[in-house]
PDB file of C-alpha atoms in Angstrom:
ATOM      1  CA  PHE I1227       0.195  10.135 -20.531  1.00  0.00           C
ATOM      2  CA  GLY I1228       3.955   9.698 -20.113  1.00  0.00           C
ATOM      3  CA  LYS I1229       4.492  13.429 -19.569  1.00  0.00           C
ATOM      4  CA  ALA I1230       1.724  13.546 -16.968  1.00  0.00           C
ATOM      5  CA  LEU I1231       3.247  10.605 -15.112  1.00  0.00           C
ATOM      6  CA  GLY I1232       6.670  12.291 -15.176  1.00  0.00           C
ATOM      7  CA  ALA I1233       5.213  15.500 -13.740  1.00  0.00           C
ATOM      8  CA  TYR I1234       3.517  13.536 -10.955  1.00  0.00           C
ATOM      9  CA  GLU I1235       6.757  11.719 -10.134  1.00  0.00           C
ATOM     10  CA  SER I1236       8.675  14.993  -9.862  1.00  0.00           C
ATOM     11  CA  ILE I1237       5.963  16.488  -7.611  1.00  0.00           C
ATOM     12  CA  GLU I1238       6.119  13.392  -5.402  1.00  0.00           C
ATOM     13  CA  GLU I1239       9.940  13.569  -5.270  1.00  0.00           C
ATOM     14  CA  ARG I1240       9.795  17.259  -4.299  1.00  0.00           C
ATOM     15  CA  LYS I1241       7.223  16.497  -1.618  1.00  0.00           C
ATOM     16  CA  MET I1242       9.521  13.803  -0.213  1.00  0.00           C
ATOM     17  CA  GLN I1243      12.430  16.270  -0.139  1.00  0.00           C
ATOM     18  CA  VAL I1244      10.400  18.932   1.674  1.00  0.00           C
ATOM     19  CA  TRP I1245       9.004  16.490   4.240  1.00  0.00           C
ATOM     20  CA  SER I1246      12.346  14.706   4.837  1.00  0.00           C
ATOM     21  CA  ASN I1247      13.967  17.482   6.852  1.00  0.00           C
ATOM     22  CA  PRO I1248      13.657  16.683  10.579  1.00  0.00           C
ATOM     23  CA  GLU I1249      16.271  19.316  11.480  1.00  0.00           C
ATOM     24  CA  GLU I1250      13.842  21.965  10.189  1.00  0.00           C
ATOM     25  CA  GLY I1251      10.778  20.366  11.791  1.00  0.00           C
ATOM     26  CA  TYR I1252       9.410  18.500   8.743  1.00  0.00           C
ATOM     27  CA  HIS I1253       9.402  14.713   8.815  1.00  0.00           C
ATOM     28  CA  SER I1254       7.593  11.875   7.068  1.00  0.00           C
ATOM     29  CA  GLY I1255       7.572   8.162   6.536  1.00  0.00           C
ATOM     30  CA  ILE I1256       5.678   4.942   7.076  1.00  0.00           C
ATOM     31  CA  ILE I1257       4.342   3.897  10.481  1.00  0.00           C
ATOM     32  CA  GLU I1258       5.783   0.596  11.682  1.00  0.00           C
ATOM     33  CA  ARG I1259       4.378   0.353  15.217  1.00  0.00           C
ATOM     34  CA  VAL I1260       2.180   2.469  17.505  1.00  0.00           C
ATOM     35  CA  THR I1261       2.015   2.634  21.313  1.00  0.00           C
ATOM     36  CA  GLU I1262       0.023   4.957  23.551  1.00  0.00           C
ATOM     37  CA  GLU I1263       2.741   7.632  23.725  1.00  0.00           C
ATOM     38  CA  SER I1264       4.884   7.026  20.641  1.00  0.00           C
ATOM     39  CA  LEU I1265       5.188   5.466  17.243  1.00  0.00           C
ATOM     40  CA  SER I1266       7.971   3.919  15.238  1.00  0.00           C
ATOM     41  CA  LEU I1267       8.408   5.549  11.827  1.00  0.00           C
ATOM     42  CA  ARG I1268      10.573   4.390   8.918  1.00  0.00           C
ATOM     43  CA  ASP I1269      11.570   7.437   6.877  1.00  0.00           C
ATOM     44  CA  TYR I1270      12.217   7.512   3.137  1.00  0.00           C
ATOM     45  CA  GLU I1271      15.956   6.976   3.703  1.00  0.00           C
ATOM     46  CA  ASP I1272      15.101   3.697   5.516  1.00  0.00           C
ATOM     47  CA  LYS I1273      15.979   5.071   8.982  1.00  0.00           C
ATOM     48  CA  VAL I1274      13.728   4.140  11.914  1.00  0.00           C
ATOM     49  CA  TRP I1275      12.679   6.962  14.254  1.00  0.00           C
ATOM     50  CA  THR I1276      10.877   7.050  17.593  1.00  0.00           C
ATOM     51  CA  ILE I1277       8.165   9.702  17.406  1.00  0.00           C
ATOM     52  CA  ASP I1278       6.744  11.153  20.637  1.00  0.00           C
ATOM     53  CA  ILE I1279       2.994  11.590  20.092  1.00  0.00           C
ATOM     54  CA  SER I1280       2.008  12.250  23.720  1.00  0.00           C
ATOM     55  CA  ASP I1281       0.690  15.787  23.017  1.00  0.00           C
ATOM     56  CA  THR I1282       0.105  15.775  19.279  1.00  0.00           C
ATOM     57  CA  TRP I1283      -2.685  17.122  17.059  1.00  0.00           C
ATOM     58  CA  ILE I1284      -3.685  14.322  14.694  1.00  0.00           C
ATOM     59  CA  ALA I1285      -5.626  15.118  11.519  1.00  0.00           C
ATOM     60  CA  PRO I1286      -8.853  13.034  11.394  1.00  0.00           C
ATOM     61  CA  PRO I1287      -7.963  11.145   8.188  1.00  0.00           C
ATOM     62  CA  VAL I1288      -4.907   9.705   9.995  1.00  0.00           C
ATOM     63  CA  MET I1289      -5.639   6.305  11.530  1.00  0.00           C
ATOM     64  CA  LEU I1290      -2.200   5.696  13.151  1.00  0.00           C
ATOM     65  CA  GLU I1291      -1.960   2.216  11.678  1.00  0.00           C
ATOM     66  CA  SER I1292       1.055   0.171  10.671  1.00  0.00           C
ATOM     67  CA  GLY I1293       1.869   0.783   6.999  1.00  0.00           C
ATOM     68  CA  GLU I1294       0.245   4.234   6.902  1.00  0.00           C
ATOM     69  CA  ARG I1295       2.205   7.057   5.233  1.00  0.00           C
ATOM     70  CA  ILE I1296       2.229  10.281   7.263  1.00  0.00           C
ATOM     71  CA  LYS I1297       3.940  13.651   7.495  1.00  0.00           C
ATOM     72  CA  LEU I1298       4.851  15.361  10.754  1.00  0.00           C
ATOM     73  CA  LEU I1299       5.480  18.862  12.029  1.00  0.00           C
ATOM     74  CA  GLY I1300       7.554  19.130  15.195  1.00  0.00           C
ATOM     75  CA  ASN I1301      11.092  19.117  16.559  1.00  0.00           C
ATOM     76  CA  LYS I1302      14.016  16.736  16.288  1.00  0.00           C
ATOM     77  CA  ARG I1303      15.029  15.691  19.823  1.00  0.00           C
ATOM     78  CA  GLY I1304      17.916  13.328  19.138  1.00  0.00           C
ATOM     79  CA  SER I1305      19.641  11.379  16.397  1.00  0.00           C
ATOM     80  CA  SER I1306      16.566   9.180  15.924  1.00  0.00           C
ATOM     81  CA  THR I1307      13.859  10.836  18.043  1.00  0.00           C
ATOM     82  CA  PHE I1308      11.290  13.444  17.019  1.00  0.00           C
ATOM     83  CA  GLN I1309       8.579  15.275  18.997  1.00  0.00           C
ATOM     84  CA  ALA I1310       5.501  15.561  16.782  1.00  0.00           C
ATOM     85  CA  ASP I1311       3.282  18.626  17.215  1.00  0.00           C
ATOM     86  CA  GLU I1312       1.054  17.647  14.273  1.00  0.00           C
ATOM     87  CA  ILE I1313       0.492  14.471  12.265  1.00  0.00           C
ATOM     88  CA  ARG I1314      -1.056  14.795   8.832  1.00  0.00           C
ATOM     89  CA  PRO I1315      -1.898  12.265   6.117  1.00  0.00           C
ATOM     90  CA  TRP I1316       0.714  11.947   3.387  1.00  0.00           C
ATOM     91  CA  GLY I1317      -1.861  12.613   0.696  1.00  0.00           C
ATOM     92  CA  GLY I1318      -3.363  15.723   2.272  1.00  0.00           C
ATOM     93  CA  GLY I1319      -6.807  16.022   3.773  1.00  0.00           C
ATOM     94  CA  LYS I1320      -9.228  18.868   4.189  1.00  0.00           C
ATOM     95  CA  ARG I1321     -10.911  18.150   7.519  1.00  0.00           C
ATOM     96  CA  MET I1322      -9.899  19.672  10.835  1.00  0.00           C
ATOM     97  CA  GLY I1323      -9.300  17.668  14.001  1.00  0.00           C
ATOM     98  CA  ASN I1324      -8.576  17.890  17.699  1.00  0.00           C
ATOM     99  CA  LYS I1325      -5.687  16.933  19.923  1.00  0.00           C
ATOM    100  CA  SER I1326      -5.732  13.241  20.545  1.00  0.00           C
ATOM    101  CA  ASN I1327      -6.264  12.028  24.093  1.00  0.00           C
ATOM    102  CA  ARG I1328      -4.983   8.479  23.775  1.00  0.00           C
TER     103      ARG I1328
END
């Protein structure tokens, strides 16, 4: 059991590394607050970002709720701003969705 847990931890760490690269268009973290056009995201280095979600495809499993862990595809726009093209659940998800019209 210990070996299996260690393998899971290293997979999770690798996933965090891959999805903690806003300069390359990959970002992730925990939602703190959501408005109609944006959300506040705390990344895994404890930095708070403003995420533009005005024209973003949101995977159906994502609820956009405070405390939810998500991963984003998009573009870094400033030192703490990111334009999200897609929002996906942290844990994956197999269903397809549509662009949100909030």
